[in-house]
Coordinates of C-alpha atoms in Angstrom, one line a residue:
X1 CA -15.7 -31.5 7.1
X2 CA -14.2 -30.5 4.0
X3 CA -12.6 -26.8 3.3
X4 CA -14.0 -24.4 1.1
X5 CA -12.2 -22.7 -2.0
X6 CA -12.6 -19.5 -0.1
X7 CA -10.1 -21.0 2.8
X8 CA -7.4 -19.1 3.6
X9 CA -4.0 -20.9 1.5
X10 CA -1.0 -21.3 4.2
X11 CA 1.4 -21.8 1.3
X12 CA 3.0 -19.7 -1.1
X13 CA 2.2 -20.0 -4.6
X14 CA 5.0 -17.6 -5.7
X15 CA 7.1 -20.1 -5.3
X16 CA 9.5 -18.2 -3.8
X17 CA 11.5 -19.7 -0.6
X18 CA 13.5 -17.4 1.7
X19 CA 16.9 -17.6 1.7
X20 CA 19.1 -19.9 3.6
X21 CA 21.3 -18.9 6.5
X22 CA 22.8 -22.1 8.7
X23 CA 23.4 -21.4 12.2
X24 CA 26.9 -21.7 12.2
X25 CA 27.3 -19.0 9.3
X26 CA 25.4 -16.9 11.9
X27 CA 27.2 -17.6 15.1
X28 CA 31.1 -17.1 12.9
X29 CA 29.9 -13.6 11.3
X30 CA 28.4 -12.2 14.5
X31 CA 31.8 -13.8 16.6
X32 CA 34.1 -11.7 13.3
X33 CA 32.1 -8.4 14.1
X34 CA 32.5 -9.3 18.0
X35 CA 36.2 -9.3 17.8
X36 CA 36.5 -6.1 15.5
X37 CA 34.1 -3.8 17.4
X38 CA 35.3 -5.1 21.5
X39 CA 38.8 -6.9 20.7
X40 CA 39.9 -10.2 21.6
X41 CA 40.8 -9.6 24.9
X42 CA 39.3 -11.4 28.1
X43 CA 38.6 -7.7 29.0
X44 CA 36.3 -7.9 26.1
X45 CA 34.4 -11.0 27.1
X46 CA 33.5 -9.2 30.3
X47 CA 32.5 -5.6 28.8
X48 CA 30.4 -7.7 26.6
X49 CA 29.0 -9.5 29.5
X50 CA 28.0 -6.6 31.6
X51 CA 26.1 -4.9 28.6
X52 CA 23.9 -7.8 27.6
X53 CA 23.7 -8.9 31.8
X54 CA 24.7 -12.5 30.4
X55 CA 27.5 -15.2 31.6
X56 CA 30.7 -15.2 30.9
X57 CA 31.1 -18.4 29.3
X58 CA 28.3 -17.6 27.2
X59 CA 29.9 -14.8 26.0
X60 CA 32.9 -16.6 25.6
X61 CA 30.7 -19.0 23.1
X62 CA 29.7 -15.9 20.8
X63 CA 33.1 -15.0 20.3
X64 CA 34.3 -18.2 19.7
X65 CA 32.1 -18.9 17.0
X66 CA 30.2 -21.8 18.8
X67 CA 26.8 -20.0 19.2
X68 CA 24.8 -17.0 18.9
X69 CA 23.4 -14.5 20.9
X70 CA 19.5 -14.7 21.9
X71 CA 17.1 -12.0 19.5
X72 CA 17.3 -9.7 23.0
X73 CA 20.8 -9.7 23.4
X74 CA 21.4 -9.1 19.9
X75 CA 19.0 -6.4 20.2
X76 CA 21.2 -4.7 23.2
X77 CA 24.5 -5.5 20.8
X78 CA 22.7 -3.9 17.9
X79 CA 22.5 -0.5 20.5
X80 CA 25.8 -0.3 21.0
X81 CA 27.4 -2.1 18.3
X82 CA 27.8 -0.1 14.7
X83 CA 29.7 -3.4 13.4
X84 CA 27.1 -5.6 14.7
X85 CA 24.4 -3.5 13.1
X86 CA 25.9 -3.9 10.0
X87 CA 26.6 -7.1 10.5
X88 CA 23.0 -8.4 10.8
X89 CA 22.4 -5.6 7.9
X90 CA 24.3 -7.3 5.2
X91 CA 23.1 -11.1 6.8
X92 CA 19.4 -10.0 5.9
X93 CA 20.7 -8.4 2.4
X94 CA 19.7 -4.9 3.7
X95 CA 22.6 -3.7 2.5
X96 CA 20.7 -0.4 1.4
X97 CA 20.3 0.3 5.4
X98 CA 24.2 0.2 6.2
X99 CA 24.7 3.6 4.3
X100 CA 22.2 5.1 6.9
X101 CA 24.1 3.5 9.6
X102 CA 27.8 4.7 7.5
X103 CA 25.8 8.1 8.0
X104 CA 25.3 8.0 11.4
X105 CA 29.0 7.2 12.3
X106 CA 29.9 10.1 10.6
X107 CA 27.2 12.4 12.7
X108 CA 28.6 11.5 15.8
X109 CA 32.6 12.1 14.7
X110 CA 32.1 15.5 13.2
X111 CA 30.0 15.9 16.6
X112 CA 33.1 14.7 18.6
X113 CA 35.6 17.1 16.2
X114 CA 33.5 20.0 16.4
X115 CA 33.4 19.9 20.2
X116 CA 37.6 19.6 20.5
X117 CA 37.4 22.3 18.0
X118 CA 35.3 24.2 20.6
X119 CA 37.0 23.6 24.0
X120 CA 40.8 24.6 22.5
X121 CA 38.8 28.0 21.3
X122 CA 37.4 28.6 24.8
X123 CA 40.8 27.2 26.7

């Protein structure tokens, strides 16, 4: 049986590829944001542990560099995580989507400073 012009093609014609990023690159930019956003305290291992539900000693492994978190824990570390965000952000080259992410940092101070500024007016 022989396939028709018609087919469907399963490879690019472009000629474009998509852009490299080894494993290890990965694992040592998500372990940098890891220890800037929770510290690189023990304490930290364990806070990080408890949000994603995951061992210890895996958790261990992200911040040491050695590997990276699974798509659904990344996901969870993405929630609560600004630096992690942006981390994967700028390791896709969506570096267009960090300013909305800048943004939203910003939101939530002025929301934290205008409700001090409220409380010592009503106290």
């Amino acid at each position: 049986m022989s396939f028709t012009k018609k087919d469907r093609s399963f490879q690019s014609k472009s000629g474009k590829a998509f852009p490299e990023l080894s494993p290890s690159a990965l694992s040592e930019a998500l372990a940098l944001a890891l220890k800037q956003e929770f510290g690189a305290l023990p304490s930290s291992v364990k806070t990080v542990a408890k949000l994603t539900n995951s061992n210890e000693r895996a958790v261990r492994n992200w911040f040491d560099g050695k590997n990276s978190p699974s798509a659904d824990n990344l996901v969870i570390l993405m929630r609560h995580s600004d630096q992690i965000l942006r981390t994967v952000l700028e390791l896709s080259d969506r570096r267009d989507l960090m300013l909305a992410v800048g943004l939203s940092g910003l939101r939530a101070q002025l929301v934290d400073v205008l409700s001090a500024i409220d409380e010592v007016q009503g106290g």
